[in-house]
Short mmCIF file of C-alpha atoms (C1' of nucleotides) in Angstrom, two decimals:
data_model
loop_
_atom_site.label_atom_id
_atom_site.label_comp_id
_atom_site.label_asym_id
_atom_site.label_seq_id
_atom_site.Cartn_x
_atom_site.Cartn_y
_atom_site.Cartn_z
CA UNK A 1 52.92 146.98 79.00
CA UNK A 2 53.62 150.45 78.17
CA UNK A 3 54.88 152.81 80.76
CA UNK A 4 50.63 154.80 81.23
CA UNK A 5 52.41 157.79 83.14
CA UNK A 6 54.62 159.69 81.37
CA UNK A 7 53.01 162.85 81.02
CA UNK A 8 52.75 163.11 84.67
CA UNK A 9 55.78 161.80 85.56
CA UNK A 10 57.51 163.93 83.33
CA UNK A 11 55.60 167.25 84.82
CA UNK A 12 56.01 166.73 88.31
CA UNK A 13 59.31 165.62 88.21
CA UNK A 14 60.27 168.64 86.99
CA UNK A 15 58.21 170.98 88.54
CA UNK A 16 59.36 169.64 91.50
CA UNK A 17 62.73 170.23 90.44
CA UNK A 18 62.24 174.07 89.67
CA UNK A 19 61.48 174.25 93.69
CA UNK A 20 63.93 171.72 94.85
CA UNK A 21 66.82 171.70 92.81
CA UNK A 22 70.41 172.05 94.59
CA UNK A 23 72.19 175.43 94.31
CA UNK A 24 75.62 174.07 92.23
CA UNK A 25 78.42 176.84 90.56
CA UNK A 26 78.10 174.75 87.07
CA UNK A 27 73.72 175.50 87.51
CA UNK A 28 74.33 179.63 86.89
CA UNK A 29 75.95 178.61 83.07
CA UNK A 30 74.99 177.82 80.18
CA UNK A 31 78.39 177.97 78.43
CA UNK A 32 79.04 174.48 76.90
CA UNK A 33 82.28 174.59 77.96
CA UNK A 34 81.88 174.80 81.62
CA UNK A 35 79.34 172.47 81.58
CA UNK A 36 81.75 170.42 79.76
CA UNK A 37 84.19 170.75 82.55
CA UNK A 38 81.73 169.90 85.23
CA UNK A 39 80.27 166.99 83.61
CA UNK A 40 83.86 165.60 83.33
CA UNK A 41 84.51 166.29 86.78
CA UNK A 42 81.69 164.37 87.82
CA UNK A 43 82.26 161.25 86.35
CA UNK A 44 82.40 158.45 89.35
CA UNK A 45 82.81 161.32 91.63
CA UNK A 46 80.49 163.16 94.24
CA UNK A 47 79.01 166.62 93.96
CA UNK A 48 80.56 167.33 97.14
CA UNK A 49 83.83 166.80 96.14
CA UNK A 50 83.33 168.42 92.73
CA UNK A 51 82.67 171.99 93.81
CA UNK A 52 85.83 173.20 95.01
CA UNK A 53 87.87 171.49 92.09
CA UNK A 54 85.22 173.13 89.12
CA UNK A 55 85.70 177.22 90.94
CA UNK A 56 89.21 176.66 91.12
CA UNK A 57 89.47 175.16 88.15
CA UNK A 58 87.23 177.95 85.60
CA UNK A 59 89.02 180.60 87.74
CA UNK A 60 92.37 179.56 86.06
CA UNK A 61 90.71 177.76 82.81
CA UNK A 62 87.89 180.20 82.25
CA UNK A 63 87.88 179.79 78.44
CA UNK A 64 88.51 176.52 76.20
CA UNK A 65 91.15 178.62 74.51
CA UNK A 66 92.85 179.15 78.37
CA UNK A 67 92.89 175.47 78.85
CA UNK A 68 93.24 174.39 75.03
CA UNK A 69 97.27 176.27 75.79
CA UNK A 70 97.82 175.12 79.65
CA UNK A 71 100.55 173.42 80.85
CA UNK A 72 100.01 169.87 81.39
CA UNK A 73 101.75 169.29 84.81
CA UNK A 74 100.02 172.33 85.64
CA UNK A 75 96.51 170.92 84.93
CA UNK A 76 97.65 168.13 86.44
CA UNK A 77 98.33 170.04 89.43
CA UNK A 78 94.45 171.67 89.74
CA UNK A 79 93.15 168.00 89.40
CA UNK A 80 95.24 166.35 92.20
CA UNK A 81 93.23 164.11 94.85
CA UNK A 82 90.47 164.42 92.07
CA UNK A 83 91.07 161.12 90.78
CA UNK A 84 90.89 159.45 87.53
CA UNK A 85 93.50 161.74 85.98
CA UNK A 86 93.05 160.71 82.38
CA UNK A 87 90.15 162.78 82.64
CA UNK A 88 92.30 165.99 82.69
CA UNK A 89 94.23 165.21 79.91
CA UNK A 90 91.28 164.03 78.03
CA UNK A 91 89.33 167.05 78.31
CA UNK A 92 92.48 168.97 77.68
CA UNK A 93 92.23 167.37 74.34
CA UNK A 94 88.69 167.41 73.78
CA UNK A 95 89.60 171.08 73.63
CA UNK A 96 92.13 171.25 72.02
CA UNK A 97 89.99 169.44 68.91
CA UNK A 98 87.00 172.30 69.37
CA UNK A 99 89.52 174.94 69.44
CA UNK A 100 90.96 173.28 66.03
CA UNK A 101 88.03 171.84 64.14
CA UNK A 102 85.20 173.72 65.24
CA UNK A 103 86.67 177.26 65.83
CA UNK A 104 86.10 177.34 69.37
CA UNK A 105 82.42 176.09 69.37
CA UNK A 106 81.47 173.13 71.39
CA UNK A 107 79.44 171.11 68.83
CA UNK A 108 75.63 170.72 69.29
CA UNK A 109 75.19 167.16 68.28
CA UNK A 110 75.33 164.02 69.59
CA UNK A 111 77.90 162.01 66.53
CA UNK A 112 80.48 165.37 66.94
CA UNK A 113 80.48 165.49 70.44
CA UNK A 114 80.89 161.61 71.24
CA UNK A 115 83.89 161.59 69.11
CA UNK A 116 85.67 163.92 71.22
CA UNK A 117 88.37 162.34 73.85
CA UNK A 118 86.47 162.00 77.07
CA UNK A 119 83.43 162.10 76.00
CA UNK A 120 81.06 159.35 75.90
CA UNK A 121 77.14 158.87 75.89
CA UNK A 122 76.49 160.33 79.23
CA UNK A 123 78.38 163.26 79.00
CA UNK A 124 77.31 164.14 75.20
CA UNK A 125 73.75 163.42 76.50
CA UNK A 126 74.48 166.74 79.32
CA UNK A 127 75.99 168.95 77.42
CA UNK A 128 73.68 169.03 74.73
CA UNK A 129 70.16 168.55 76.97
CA UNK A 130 72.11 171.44 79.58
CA UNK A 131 73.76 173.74 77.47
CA UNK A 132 72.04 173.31 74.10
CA UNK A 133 68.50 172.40 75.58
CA UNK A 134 68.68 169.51 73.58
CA UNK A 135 65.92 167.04 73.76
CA UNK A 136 69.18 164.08 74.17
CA UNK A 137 69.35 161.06 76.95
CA UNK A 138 72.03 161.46 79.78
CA UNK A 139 71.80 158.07 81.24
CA UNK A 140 74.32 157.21 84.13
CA UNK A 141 74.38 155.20 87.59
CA UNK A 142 72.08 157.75 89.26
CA UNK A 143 69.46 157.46 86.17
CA UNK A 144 69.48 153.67 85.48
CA UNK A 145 69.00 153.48 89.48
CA UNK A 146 66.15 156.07 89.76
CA UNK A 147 64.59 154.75 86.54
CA UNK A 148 64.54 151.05 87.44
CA UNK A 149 62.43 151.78 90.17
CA UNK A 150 60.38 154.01 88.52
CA UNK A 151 59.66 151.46 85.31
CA UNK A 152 60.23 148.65 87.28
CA UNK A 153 63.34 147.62 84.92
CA UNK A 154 64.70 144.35 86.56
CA UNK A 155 67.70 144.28 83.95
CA UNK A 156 71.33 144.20 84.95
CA UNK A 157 72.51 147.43 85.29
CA UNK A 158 76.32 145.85 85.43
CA UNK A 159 75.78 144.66 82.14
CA UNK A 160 76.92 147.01 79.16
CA UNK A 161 74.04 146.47 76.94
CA UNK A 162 71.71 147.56 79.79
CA UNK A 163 72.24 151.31 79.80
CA UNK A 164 70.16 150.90 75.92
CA UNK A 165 67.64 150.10 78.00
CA UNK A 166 67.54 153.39 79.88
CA UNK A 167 68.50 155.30 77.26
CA UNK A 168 65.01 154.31 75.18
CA UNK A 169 62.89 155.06 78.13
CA UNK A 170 64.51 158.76 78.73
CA UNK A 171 63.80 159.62 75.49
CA UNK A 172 60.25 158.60 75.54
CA UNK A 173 59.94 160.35 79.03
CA UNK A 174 61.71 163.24 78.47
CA UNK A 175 60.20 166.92 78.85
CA UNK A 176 60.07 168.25 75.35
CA UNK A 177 59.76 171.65 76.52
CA UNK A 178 62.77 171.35 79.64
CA UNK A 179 65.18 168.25 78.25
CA UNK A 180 68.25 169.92 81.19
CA UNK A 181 65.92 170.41 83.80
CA UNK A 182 64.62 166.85 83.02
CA UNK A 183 67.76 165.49 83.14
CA UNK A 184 69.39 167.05 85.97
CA UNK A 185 66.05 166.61 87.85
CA UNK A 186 66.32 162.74 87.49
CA UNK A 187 70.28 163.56 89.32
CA UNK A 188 68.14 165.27 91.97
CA UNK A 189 65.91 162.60 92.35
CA UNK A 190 68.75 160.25 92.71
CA UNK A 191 70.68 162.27 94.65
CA UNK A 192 68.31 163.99 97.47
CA UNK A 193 65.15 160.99 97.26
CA UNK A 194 65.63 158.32 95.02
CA UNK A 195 69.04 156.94 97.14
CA UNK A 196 70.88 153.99 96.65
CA UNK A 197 70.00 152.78 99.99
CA UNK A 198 66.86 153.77 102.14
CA UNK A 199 65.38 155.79 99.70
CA UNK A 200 62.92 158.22 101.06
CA UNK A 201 59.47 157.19 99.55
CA UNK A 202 57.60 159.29 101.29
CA UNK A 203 59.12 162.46 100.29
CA UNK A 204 59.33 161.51 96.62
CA UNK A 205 57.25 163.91 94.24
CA UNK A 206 56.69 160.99 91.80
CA UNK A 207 56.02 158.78 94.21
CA UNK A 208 52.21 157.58 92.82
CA UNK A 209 53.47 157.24 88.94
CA UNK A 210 56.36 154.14 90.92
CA UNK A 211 55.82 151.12 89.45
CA UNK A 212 58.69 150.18 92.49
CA UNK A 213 57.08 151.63 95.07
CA UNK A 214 53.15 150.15 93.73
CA UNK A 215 55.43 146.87 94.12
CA UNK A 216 56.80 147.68 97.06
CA UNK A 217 60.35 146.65 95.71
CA UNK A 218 61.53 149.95 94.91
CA UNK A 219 64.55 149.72 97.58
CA UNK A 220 65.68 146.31 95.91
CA UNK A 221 66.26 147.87 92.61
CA UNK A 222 68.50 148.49 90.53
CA UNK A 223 69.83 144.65 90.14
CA UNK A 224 73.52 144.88 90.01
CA UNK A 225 75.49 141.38 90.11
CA UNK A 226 79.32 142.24 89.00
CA UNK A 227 81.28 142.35 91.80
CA UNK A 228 84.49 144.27 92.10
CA UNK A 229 88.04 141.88 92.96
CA UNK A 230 90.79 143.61 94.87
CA UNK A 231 94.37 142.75 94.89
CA UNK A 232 96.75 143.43 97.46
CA UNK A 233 100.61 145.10 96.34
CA UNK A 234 103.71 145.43 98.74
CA UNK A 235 106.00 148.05 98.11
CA UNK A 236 109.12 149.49 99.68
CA UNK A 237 108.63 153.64 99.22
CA UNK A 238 112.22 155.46 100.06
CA UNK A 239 112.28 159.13 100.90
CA UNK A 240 115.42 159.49 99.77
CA UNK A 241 118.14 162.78 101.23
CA UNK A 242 120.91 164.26 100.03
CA UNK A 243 122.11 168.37 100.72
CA UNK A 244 118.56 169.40 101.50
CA UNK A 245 116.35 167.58 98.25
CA UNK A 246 114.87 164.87 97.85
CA UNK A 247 115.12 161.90 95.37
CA UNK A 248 111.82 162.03 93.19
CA UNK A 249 110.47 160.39 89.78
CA UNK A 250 107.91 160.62 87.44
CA UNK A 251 105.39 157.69 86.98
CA UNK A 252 104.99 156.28 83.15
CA UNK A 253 102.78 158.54 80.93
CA UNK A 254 100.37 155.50 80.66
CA UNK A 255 98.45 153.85 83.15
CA UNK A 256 97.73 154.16 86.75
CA UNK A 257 98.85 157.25 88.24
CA UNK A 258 100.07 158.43 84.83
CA UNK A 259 102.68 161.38 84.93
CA UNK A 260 102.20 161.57 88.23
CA UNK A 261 104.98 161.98 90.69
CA UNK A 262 106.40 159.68 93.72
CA UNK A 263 109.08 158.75 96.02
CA UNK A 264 111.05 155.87 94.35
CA UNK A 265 109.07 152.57 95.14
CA UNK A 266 110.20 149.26 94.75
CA UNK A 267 107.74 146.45 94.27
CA UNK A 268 107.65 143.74 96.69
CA UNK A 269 106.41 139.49 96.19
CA UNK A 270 106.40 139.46 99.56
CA UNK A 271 105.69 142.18 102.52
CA UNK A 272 109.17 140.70 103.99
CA UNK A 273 110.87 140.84 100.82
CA UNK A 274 114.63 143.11 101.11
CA UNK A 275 114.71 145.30 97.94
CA UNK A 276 118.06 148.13 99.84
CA UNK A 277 120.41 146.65 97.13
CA UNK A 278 117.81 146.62 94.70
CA UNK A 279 116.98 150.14 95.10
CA UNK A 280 120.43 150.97 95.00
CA UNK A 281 121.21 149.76 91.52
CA UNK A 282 118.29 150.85 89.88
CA UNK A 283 118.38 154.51 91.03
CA UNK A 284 122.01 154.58 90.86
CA UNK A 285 123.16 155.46 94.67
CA UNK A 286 124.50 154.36 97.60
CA UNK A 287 123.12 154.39 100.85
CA UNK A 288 125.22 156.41 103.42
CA UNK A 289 122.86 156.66 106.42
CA UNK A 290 119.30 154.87 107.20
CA UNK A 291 117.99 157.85 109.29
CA UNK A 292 114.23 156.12 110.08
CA UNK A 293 113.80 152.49 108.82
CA UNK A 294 109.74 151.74 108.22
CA UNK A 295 108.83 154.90 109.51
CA UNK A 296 105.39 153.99 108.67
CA UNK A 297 103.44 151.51 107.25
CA UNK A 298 100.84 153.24 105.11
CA UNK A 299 98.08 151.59 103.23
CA UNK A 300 96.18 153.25 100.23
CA UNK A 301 93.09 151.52 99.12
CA UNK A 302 92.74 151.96 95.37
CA UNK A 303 89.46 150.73 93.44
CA UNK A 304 90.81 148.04 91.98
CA UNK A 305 94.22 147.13 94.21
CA UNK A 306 95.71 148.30 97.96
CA UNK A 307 99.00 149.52 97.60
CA UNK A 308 100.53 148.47 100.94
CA UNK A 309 103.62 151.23 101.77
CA UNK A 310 106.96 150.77 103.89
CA UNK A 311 108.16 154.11 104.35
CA UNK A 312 111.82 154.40 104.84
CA UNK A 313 113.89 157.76 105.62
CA UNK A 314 117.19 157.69 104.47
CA UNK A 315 120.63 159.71 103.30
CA UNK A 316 122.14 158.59 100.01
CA UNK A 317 125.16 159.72 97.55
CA UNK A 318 124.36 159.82 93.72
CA UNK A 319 126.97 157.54 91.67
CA UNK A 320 126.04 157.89 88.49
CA UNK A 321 123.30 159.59 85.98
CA UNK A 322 119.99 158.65 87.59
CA UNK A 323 117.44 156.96 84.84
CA UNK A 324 115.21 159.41 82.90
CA UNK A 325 112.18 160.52 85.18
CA UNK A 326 114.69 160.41 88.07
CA UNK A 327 115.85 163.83 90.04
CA UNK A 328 116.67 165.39 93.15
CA UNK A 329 113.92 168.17 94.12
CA UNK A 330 113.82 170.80 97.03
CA UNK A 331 110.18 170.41 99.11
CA UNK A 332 109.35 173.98 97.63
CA UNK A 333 109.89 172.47 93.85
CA UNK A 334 107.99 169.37 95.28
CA UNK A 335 105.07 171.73 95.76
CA UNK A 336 104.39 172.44 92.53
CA UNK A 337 104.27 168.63 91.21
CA UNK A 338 101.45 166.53 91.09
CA UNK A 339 101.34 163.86 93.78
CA UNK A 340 98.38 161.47 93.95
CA UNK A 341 97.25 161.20 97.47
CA UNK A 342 98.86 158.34 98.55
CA UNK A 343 102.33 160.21 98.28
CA UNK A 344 100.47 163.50 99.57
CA UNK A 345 99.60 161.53 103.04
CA UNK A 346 103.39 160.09 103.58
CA UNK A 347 104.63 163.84 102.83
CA UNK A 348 102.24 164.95 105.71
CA UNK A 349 103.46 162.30 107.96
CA UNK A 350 107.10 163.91 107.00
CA UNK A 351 105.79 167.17 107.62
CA UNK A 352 104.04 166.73 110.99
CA UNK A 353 107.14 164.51 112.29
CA UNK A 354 110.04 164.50 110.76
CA UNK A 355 110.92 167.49 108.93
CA UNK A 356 109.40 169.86 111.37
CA UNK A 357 109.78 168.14 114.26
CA UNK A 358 111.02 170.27 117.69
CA UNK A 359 114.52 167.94 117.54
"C1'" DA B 1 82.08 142.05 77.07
"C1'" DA B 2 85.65 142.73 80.41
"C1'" DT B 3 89.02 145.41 82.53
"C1'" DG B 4 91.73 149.47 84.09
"C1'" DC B 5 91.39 153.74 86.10
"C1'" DG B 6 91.13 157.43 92.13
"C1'" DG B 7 89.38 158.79 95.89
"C1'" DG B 8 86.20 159.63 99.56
"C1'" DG B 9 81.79 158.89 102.22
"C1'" DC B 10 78.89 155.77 104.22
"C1'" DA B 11 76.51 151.84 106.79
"C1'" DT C 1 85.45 146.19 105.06
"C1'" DG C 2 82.43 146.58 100.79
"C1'" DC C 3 79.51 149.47 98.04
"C1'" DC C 4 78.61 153.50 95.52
"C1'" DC C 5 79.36 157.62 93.02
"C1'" DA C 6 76.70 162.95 87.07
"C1'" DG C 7 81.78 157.14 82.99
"C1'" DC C 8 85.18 156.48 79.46
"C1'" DA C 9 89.03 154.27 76.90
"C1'" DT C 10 91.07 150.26 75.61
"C1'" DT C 11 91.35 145.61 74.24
#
DNA sequence: AATGCGGGGCA
DNA sequence: TGCCCAGCATT
């Protein structure tokens, strides 16, 4: 049975969104390219935590052309504790193709855009219904959850073939006249009324055109069946001394953590595992003085793993060349490399009790 | 289709 | 703790 609402769905959904709709830095722009850079941004991550990274980061990247030519440690830097930091270099070349191929225009179709790095359905789908006022489907978690309910759609939403699904019904719902405000209205929704648990019914502006709420299964929907499978890793992290720096290395350029920086870790089988000698020969030193052994145990909780940290503080004499990557740094160079966070909370531990302590 | 890829907020 | 979040690239 067809969907008998959509005009007035469509209508108050978004007048309700020209009353209601969150004050956010990337809503006073139309330039593609910032809304580029906040769409990116926001990919598995929270407004919240969005809004301070997209300022700082058009303050220093206010053009494509700016970030088409930046440093990439230093855009490395302005996304750390962002996450997901192939999105940086992604978007970096995104714009670097615009800047080439399309003189500096974002393109305003959906089979240009997708084929830029870092940019997939959803994030085609926003630029050009935000920037471009393109009638185009942005479909993501927020939309296939607000939408099930709405339509009723009982469909797995962990399933990739789903999201076609959700992508019809937006563009046979869509506001011809307001395709952004449509869009971002559905975020709205999904984010202020339309919440993944308790949503708040009662308040909802589109409440009587629900085919989950006429139900009265709105709050079990979306179905979602994958699960997600953890794995636990042990590793030995050394914070390394010698004359006043500190041994440091730079992660692969592929994979997790990529380019990132870290103390030297050494994988453990086992949480009981000895890896002293080990660490010795592959970094090439010798260890003159074990200052604090397991100093802490620190735990970091990835998505998909927990890295499980020994911390150990310790003096050491080079022997040799260290491996490529490898190299002693001051704490003031340290500041200017890109740590992911679970190296950023063992330096704070350092700073708060070891390196500034009152001894 | 399945998996890898961060980090934080919340019940 | 497990789930979720303005997803995409890779295989």
């Amino acid at each position: 049975m067809k969907y008998p609402y959509t005009q007035q769905f469509r209508q108050n959904l978004v007048e309700w969104f020209h009353r209601e709709q969150r004050n956010l830095p990337w809503r006073h722009t139309k330039d593609p390219y910032k809304i580029w850079v906040s769409e990116v941004m926001l990919q598995q991550t929270r407004v919240d935590t969005v809004i301070p990274y997209y300022q700082r980061f058009i303050d220093k990247y206010p053009t494509l052309e700016s970030l088409a030519g930046a440093d990439e440690e230093e855009l490395l830097k302005m996304w750390e504790g962002l996450g997901y930091y192939s999105r940086a270099r992604n978007l970096q070349a995104g714009v670097r193709e615009v800047v080439e191929k399309y003189g500096g225009t974002v393109p305003n179709n959906r089979h240009d855009l997708q084929k830029l790095k870092g940019v997939g359905p959803y994030t085609a789908g926003a630029i050009l219904s935000i920037a471009y006022n393109l009638p185009e489907h942005a479909v993501d978690g927020n939309v296939m959850r607000v939408l099930s309910r709405v339509l009723h759609i009982t469909e797995d939403i962990s399933l990739p073939r789903t999201r076609k699904i959700f992508e019809k019904a937006v563009d046979e719902l869509i506001h011809p006249d307001y395709p952004g405000d449509f869009n971002q209205a559905l975020m709205d929704l999904g984010a202020m009324i339309c919440t993944p648990v308790s949503p708040k019914c009662l308040l909802c502006p589109v409440r009587e055109y629900c085919l989950g709420f006429m139900e009265g299964d709105a709050d079990q929907l979306p179905i979602k069946t994958k699960k997600t499978k953890s794995k636990n890793e042990y590793y030995d992290v050394y914070i390394a001394v010698n004359d006043g720096k500190i041994l440091f290395e730079r992660r692969p350029s592929e994979g997790l953590l990529a380019n990132m920086w870290q103390f030297p870790m050494m994988p453990k089988k086992q949480p009981s595992e000895n890896t002293w000698e080990p660490f010795e020969l592959k970094y090439n030193v010798t260890i003159t003085k074990v200052l604090e052994e397991n100093f802490v145990e620190q735990k970091h909780v990835f998505s998909h793993l927990t890295w499980n940290m020994s911390c150990h503080l310790i003096e050491i004499s080079e022997n040799g060349p260290f491996p490529d990557s490898v190299q002693f740094v001051t704490l003031k160079e340290m500041e200017a490399l890109p740590l992911p966070v679970p190296m950023a909370k063992i330096m704070n531990i350092l700073n708060r009790y070891i390196f500034h302590s009152p001894e």
